[in-house]
mmCIF file of C-alpha atoms in Angstrom:
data_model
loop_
_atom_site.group_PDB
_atom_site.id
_atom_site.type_symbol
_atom_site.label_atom_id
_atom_site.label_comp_id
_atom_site.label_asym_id
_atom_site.label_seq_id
_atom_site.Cartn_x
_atom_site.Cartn_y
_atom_site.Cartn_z
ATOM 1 C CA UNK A 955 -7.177 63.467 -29.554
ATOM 2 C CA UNK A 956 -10.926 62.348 -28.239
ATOM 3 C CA UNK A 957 -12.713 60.391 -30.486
ATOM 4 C CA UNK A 958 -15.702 62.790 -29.891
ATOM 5 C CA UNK A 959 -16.965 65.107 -27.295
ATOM 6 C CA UNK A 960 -19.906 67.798 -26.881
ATOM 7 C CA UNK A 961 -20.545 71.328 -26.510
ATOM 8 C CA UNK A 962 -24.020 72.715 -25.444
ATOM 9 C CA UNK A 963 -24.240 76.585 -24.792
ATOM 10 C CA UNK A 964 -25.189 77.318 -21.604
ATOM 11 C CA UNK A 965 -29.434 77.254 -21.991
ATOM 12 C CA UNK A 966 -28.245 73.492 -21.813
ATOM 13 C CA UNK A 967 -29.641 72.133 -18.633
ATOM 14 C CA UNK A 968 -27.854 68.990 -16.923
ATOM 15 C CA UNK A 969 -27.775 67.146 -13.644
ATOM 16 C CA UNK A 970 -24.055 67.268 -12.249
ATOM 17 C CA UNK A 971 -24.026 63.533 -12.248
ATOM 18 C CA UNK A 972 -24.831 63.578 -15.940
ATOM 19 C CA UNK A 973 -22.300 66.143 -16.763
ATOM 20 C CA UNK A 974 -19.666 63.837 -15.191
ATOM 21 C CA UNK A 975 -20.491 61.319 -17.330
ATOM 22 C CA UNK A 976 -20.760 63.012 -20.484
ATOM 23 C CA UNK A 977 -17.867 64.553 -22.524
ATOM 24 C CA UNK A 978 -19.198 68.168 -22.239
ATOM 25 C CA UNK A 979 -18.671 71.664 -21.788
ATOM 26 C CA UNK A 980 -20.662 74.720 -22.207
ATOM 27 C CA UNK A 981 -20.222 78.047 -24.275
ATOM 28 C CA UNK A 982 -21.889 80.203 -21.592
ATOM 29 C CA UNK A 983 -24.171 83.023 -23.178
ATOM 30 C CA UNK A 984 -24.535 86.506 -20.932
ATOM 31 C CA UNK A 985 -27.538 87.781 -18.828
ATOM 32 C CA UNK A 986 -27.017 91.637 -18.213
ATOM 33 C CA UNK A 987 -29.397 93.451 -15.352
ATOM 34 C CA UNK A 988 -28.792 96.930 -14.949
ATOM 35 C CA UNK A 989 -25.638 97.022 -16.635
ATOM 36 C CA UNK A 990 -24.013 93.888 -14.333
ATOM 37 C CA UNK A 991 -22.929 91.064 -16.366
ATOM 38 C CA UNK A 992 -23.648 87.620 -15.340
ATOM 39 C CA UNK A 993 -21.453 85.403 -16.949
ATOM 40 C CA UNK A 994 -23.370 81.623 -17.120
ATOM 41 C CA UNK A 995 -20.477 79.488 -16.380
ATOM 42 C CA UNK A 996 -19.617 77.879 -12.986
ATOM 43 C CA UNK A 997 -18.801 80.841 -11.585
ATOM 44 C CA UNK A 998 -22.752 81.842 -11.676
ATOM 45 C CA UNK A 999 -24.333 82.745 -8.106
ATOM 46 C CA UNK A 1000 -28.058 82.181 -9.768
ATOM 47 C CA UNK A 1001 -29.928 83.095 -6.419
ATOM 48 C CA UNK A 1002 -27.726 86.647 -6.481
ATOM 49 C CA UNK A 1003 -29.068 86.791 -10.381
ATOM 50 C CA UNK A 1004 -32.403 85.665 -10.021
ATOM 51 C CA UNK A 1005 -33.135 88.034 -6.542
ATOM 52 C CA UNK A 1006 -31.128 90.619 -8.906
ATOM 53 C CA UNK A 1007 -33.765 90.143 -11.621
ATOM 54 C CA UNK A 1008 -36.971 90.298 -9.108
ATOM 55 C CA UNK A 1009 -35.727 93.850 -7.833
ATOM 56 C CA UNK A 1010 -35.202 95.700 -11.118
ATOM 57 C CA UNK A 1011 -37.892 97.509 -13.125
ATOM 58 C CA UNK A 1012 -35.735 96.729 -16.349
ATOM 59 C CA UNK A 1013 -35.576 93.630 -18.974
ATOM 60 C CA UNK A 1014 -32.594 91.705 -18.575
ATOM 61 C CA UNK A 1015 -30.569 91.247 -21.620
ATOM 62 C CA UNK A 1016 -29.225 88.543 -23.282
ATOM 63 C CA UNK A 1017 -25.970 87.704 -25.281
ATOM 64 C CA UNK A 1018 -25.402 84.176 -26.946
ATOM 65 C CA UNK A 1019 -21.648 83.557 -27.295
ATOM 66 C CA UNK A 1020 -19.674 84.781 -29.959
ATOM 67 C CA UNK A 1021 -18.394 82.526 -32.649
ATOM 68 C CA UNK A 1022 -14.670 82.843 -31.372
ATOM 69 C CA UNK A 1023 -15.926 81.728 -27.837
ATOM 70 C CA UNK A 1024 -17.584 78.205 -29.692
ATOM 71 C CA UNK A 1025 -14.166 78.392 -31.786
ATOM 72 C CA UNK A 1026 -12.095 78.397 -28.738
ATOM 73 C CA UNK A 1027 -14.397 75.943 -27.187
ATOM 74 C CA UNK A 1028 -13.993 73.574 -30.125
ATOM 75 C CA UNK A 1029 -10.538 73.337 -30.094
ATOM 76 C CA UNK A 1030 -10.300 73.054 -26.633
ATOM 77 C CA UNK A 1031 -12.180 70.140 -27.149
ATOM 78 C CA UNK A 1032 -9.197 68.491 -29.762
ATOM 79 C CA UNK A 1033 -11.950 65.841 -30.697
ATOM 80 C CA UNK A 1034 -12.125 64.320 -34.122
ATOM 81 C CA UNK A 1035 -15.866 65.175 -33.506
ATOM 82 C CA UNK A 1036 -17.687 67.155 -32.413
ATOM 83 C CA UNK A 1037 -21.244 67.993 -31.510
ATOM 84 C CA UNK A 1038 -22.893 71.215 -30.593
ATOM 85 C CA UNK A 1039 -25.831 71.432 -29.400
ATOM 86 C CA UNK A 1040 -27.617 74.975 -29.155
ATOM 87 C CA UNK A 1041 -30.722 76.970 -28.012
ATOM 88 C CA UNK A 1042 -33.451 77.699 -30.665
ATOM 89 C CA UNK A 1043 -32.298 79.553 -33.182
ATOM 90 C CA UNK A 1044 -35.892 81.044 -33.223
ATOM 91 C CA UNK A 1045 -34.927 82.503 -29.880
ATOM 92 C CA UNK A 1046 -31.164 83.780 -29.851
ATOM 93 C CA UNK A 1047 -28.152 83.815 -32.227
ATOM 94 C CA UNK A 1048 -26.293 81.213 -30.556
ATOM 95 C CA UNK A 1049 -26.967 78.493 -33.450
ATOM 96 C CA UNK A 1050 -25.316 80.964 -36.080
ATOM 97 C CA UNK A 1051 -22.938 81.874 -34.145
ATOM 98 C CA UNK A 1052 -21.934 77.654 -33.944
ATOM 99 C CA UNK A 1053 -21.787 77.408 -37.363
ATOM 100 C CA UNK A 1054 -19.710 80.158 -37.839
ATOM 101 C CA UNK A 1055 -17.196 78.575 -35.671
ATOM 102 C CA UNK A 1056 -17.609 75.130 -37.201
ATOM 103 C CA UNK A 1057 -16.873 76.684 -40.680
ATOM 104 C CA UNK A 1058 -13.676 78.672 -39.367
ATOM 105 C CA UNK A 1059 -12.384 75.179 -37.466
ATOM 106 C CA UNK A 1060 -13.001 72.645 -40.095
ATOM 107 C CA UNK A 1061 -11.171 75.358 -42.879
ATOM 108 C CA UNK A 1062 -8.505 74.887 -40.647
ATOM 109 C CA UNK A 1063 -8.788 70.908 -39.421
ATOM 110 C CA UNK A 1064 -10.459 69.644 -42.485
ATOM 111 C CA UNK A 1065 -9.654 66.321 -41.570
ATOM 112 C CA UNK A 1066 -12.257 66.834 -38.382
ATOM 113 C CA UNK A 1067 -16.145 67.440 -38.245
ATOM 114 C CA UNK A 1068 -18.163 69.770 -36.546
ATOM 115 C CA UNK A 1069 -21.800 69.084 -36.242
ATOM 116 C CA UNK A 1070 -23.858 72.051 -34.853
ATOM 117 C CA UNK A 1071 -27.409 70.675 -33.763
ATOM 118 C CA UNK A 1072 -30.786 73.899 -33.737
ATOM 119 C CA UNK A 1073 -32.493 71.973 -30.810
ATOM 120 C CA UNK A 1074 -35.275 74.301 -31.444
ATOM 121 C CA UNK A 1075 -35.517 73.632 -27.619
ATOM 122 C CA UNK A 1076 -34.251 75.001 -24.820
ATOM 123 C CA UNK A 1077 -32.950 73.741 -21.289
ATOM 124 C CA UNK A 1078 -34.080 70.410 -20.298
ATOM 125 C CA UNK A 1079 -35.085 70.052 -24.458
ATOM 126 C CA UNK A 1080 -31.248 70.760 -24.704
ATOM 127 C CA UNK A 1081 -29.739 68.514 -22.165
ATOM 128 C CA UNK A 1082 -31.668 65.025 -23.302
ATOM 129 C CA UNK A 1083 -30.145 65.562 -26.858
ATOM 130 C CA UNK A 1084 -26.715 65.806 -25.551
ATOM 131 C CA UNK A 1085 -27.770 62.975 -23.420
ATOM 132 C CA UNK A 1086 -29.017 61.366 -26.341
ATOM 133 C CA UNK A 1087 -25.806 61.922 -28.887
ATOM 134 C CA UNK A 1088 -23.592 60.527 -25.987
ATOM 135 C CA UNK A 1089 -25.410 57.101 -25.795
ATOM 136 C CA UNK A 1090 -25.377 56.823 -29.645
ATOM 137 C CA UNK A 1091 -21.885 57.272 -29.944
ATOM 138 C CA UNK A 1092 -20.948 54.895 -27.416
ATOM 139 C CA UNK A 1093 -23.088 52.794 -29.366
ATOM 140 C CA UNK A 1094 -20.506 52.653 -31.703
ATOM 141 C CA UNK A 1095 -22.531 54.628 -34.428
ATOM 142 C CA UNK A 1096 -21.421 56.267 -37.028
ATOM 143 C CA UNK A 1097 -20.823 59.936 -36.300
ATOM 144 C CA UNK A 1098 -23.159 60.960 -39.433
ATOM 145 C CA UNK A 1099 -25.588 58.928 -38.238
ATOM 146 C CA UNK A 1100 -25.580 59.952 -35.405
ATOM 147 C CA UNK A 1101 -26.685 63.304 -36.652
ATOM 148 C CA UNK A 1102 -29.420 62.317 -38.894
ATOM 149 C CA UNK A 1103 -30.965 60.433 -35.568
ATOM 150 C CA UNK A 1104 -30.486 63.308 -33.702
ATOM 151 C CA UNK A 1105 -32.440 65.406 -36.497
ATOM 152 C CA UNK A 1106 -34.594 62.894 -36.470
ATOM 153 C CA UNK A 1107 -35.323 63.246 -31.885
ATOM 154 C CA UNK A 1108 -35.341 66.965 -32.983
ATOM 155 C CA UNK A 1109 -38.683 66.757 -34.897
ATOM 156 C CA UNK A 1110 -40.320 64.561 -32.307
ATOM 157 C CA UNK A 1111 -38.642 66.680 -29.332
ATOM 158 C CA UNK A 1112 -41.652 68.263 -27.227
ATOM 159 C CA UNK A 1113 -40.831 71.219 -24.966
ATOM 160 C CA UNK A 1114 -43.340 72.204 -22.321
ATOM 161 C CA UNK A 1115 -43.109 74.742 -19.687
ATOM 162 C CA UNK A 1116 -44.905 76.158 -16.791
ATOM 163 C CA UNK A 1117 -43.621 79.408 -15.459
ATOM 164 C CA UNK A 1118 -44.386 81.399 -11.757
ATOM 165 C CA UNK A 1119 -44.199 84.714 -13.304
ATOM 166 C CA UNK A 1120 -44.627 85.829 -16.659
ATOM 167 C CA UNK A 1121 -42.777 89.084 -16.255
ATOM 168 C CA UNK A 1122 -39.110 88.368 -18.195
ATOM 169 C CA UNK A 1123 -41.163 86.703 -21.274
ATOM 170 C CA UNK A 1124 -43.751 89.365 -21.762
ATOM 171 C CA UNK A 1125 -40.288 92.494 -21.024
ATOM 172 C CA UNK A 1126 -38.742 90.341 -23.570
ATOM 173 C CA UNK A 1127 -41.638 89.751 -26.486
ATOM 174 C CA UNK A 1128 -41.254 86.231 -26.030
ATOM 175 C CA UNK A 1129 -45.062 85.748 -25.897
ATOM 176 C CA UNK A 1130 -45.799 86.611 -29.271
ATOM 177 C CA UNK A 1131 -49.703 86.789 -29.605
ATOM 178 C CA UNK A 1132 -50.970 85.347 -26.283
ATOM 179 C CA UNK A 1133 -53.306 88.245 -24.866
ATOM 180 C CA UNK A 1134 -51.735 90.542 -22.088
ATOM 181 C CA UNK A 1135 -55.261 90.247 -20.776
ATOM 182 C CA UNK A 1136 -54.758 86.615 -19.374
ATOM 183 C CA UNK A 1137 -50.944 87.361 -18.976
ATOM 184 C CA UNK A 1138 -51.744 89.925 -16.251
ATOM 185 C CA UNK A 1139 -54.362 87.868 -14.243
ATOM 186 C CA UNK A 1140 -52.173 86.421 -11.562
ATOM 187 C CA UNK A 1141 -53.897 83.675 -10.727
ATOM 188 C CA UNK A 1142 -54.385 81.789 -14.483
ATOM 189 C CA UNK A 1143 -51.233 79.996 -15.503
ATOM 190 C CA UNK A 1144 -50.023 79.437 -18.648
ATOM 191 C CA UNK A 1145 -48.926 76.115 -19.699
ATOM 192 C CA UNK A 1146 -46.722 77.207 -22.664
ATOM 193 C CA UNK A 1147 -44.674 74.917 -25.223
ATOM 194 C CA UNK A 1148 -42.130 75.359 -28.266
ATOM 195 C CA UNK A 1149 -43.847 75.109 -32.131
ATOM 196 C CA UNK A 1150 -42.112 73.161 -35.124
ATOM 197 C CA UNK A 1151 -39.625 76.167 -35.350
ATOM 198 C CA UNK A 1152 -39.028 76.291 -31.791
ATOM 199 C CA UNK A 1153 -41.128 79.356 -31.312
ATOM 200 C CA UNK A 1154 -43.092 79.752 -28.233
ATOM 201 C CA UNK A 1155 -46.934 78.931 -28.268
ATOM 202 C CA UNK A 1156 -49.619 79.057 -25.637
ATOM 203 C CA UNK A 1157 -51.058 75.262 -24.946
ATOM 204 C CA UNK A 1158 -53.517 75.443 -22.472
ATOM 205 C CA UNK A 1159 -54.456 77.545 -19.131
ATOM 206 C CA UNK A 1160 -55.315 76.933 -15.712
ATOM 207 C CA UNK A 1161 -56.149 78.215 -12.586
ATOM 208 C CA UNK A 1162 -53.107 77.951 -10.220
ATOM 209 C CA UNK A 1163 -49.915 76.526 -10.110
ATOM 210 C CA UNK A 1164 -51.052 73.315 -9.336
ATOM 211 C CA UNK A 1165 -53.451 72.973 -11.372
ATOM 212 C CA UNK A 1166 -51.208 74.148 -14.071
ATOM 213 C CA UNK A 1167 -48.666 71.948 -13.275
ATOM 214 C CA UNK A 1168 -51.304 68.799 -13.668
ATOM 215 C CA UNK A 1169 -52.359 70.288 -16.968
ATOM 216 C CA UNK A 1170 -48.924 70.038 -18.214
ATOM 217 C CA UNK A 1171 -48.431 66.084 -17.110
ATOM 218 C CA UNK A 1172 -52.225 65.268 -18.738
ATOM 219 C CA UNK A 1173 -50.834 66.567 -21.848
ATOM 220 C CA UNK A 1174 -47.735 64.725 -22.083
ATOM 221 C CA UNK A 1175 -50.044 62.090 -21.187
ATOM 222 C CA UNK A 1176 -52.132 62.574 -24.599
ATOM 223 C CA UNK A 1177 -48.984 63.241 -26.563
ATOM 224 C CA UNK A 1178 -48.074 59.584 -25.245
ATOM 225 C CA UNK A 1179 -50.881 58.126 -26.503
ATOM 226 C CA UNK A 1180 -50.334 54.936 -24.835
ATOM 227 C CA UNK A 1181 -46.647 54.418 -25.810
ATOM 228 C CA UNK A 1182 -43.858 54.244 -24.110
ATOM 229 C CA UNK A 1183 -41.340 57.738 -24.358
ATOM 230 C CA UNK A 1184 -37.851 57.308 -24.172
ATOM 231 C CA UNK A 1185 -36.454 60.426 -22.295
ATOM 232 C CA UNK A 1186 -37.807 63.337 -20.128
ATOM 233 C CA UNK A 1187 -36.119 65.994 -18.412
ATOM 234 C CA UNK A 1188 -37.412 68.027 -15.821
ATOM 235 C CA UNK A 1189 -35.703 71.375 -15.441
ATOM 236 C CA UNK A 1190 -36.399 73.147 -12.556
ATOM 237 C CA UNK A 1191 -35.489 77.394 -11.353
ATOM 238 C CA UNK A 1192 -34.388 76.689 -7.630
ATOM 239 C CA UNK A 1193 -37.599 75.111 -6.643
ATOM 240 C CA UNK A 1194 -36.665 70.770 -6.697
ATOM 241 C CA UNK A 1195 -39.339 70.527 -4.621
ATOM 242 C CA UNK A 1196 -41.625 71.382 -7.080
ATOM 243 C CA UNK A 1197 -39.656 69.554 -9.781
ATOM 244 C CA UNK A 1198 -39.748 66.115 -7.674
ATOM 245 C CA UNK A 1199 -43.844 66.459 -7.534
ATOM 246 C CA UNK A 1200 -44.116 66.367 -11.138
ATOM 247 C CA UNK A 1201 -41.629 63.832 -11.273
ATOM 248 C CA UNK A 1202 -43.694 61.970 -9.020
ATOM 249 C CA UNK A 1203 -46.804 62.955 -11.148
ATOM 250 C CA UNK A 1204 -45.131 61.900 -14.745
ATOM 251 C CA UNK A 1205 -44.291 58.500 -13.219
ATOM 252 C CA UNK A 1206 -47.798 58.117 -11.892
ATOM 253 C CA UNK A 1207 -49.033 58.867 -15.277
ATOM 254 C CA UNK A 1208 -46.845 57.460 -17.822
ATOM 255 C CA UNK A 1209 -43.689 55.463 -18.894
ATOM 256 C CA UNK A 1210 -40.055 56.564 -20.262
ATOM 257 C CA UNK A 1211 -37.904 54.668 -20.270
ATOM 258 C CA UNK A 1212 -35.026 57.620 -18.517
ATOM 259 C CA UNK A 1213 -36.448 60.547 -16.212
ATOM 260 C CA UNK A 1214 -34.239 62.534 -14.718
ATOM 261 C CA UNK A 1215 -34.394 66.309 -12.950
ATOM 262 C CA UNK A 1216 -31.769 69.093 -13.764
ATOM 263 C CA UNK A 1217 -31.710 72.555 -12.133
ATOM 264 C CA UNK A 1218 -31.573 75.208 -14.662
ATOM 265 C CA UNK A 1219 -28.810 77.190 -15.391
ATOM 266 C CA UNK A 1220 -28.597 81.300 -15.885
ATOM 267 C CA UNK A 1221 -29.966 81.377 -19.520
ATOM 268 C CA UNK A 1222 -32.803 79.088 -18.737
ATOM 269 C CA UNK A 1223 -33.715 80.557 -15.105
ATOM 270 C CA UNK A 1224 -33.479 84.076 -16.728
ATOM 271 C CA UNK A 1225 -37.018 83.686 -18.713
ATOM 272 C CA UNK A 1226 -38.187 80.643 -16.341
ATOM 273 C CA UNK A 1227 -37.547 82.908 -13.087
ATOM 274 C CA UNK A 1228 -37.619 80.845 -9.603
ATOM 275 C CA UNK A 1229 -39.927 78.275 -9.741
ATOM 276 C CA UNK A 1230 -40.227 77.895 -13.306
ATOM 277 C CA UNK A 1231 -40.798 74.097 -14.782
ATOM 278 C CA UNK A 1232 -39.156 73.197 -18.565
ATOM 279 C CA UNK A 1233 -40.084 69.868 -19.264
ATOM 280 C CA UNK A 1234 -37.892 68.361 -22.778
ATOM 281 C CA UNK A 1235 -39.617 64.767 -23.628
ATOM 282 C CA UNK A 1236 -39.400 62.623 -26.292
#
């Protein structure tokens, strides 16, 4: 039996060099276009999904995994503990559908845990808290609290995103209340970020990509406030050379103590589309 291991759903963005050192794998949720099914697991072609996506005139559809996938998952796992880390719960099922599967396992192994983690995040928000549980618990800290200091990196967790296109958020309501008006002139961006519940809200606009981009590092610079961060992710929709300029940027700017850039899986490059930027920073 492990002594603990990790399961993010598949909005969880990693580098391949961090998934080799973590004990994880991922419940993948389902992106359907036109009635194909795109599975995100390994097995995910995301340039076939993503050029898919561009070339329809319908929303793709999402579905988070079922509590008897996370089940399966869980005792696949055969950990004493175990951590789950999922998308925002303001945004798809897949946190109820974790505890679900926690309550079914630990009815049956009541002599293991189950934690199930709402990272009211998403992608590169997700991957730094599985990051983040890993380093704790090879710390040599206690599994509960481990928990409560991952609640606690939760409510200090900022998500901020820049997207190309706008098209899968506003097909999918994700934009809430931000005017179609400035949604439809092609040439503002939106630098967008995730509220308290881990709903989306508009933070700023600018003109360009670019200038967009910049926007989004000057604000991580005033949430900073002079301090020192500890992680930031950069999550990136088949465009690293975009990714590696804000790296470059952040670094200019500001200090954390652990930057890293992840591409994005299917989840996260469904509403992010190619070119897309989800920054996760704490």
């Amino acid at each position: 039996m492990k002594p603990y291991f990790i399961i993010g759903d598949s909005s969880t963005d990693l580098s391949p060099e961090l998934e080799k050192q973590l004990p994880i794998a991922f419940a993948p949720l389902t992106i359907t276009i036109d009635n194909k099914d795109y599975f995100d697991d390994q097995t995910l072609n995301l340039r076939e999904m993503i050029d898919h996506m561009k070339n329809s005139k319908n929303s793709p559809k999402t579905a988070c995994p079922s509590p008897d996938q996370y089940y399966r998952a869980i005792k696949d796992a055969d950990a004493s503990v175990t951590f789950i880390v999922t998308l925002s719960s303001a945004l798809s099922g897949s946190y109820n559908s974790a505890c679900i599967s926690r309550d079914m396992y630990m009815d049956e192994f009541p002599d293991r845990t189950v934690y199930v983690v709402d990272s009211k995040s998403a992608s590169s928000g997700q991957g730094l808290l599985t990051t983040t549980i890993h380093e704790l618990m090879e710390q040599g800290m206690e599994p509960p609290k481990v928990y409560e200091a991952i609640q606690d990196v939760v409510s200090r967790l900022q998500t901020i995103f820049v997207l190309e296109r706008l098209d899968n958020l506003r097909k999918n309501g994700r934009l809430g209340l931000i005017a179609s008006a400035i949604v439809t002139i092609l040439s503002i961006k939106l630098i967008l970020g995730a509220t308290e519940n881990g709903e989306i809200k508009m933070i700023n606009r600018a003109k360009g990509i670019k200038k967009a981009l910049s926007t989004m590092v000057d604000q991580i610079v005033e949430d900073l406030n002079g301090r020192t961060g500890e992680r930031l992710y950069i999550a990136h929709c088949l465009n690293e050379e975009r990714a590696k300029e804000v790296y470059d940027e952040v670094k200019a700017k500001c200090q954390f103590k652990d930057i890293q850039i992840v591409p994005m899986r299917g989840l996260s490059g469904n509403y992010a589309d190619e070119g897309g930027i989800v920054i996760g920073y704490y």
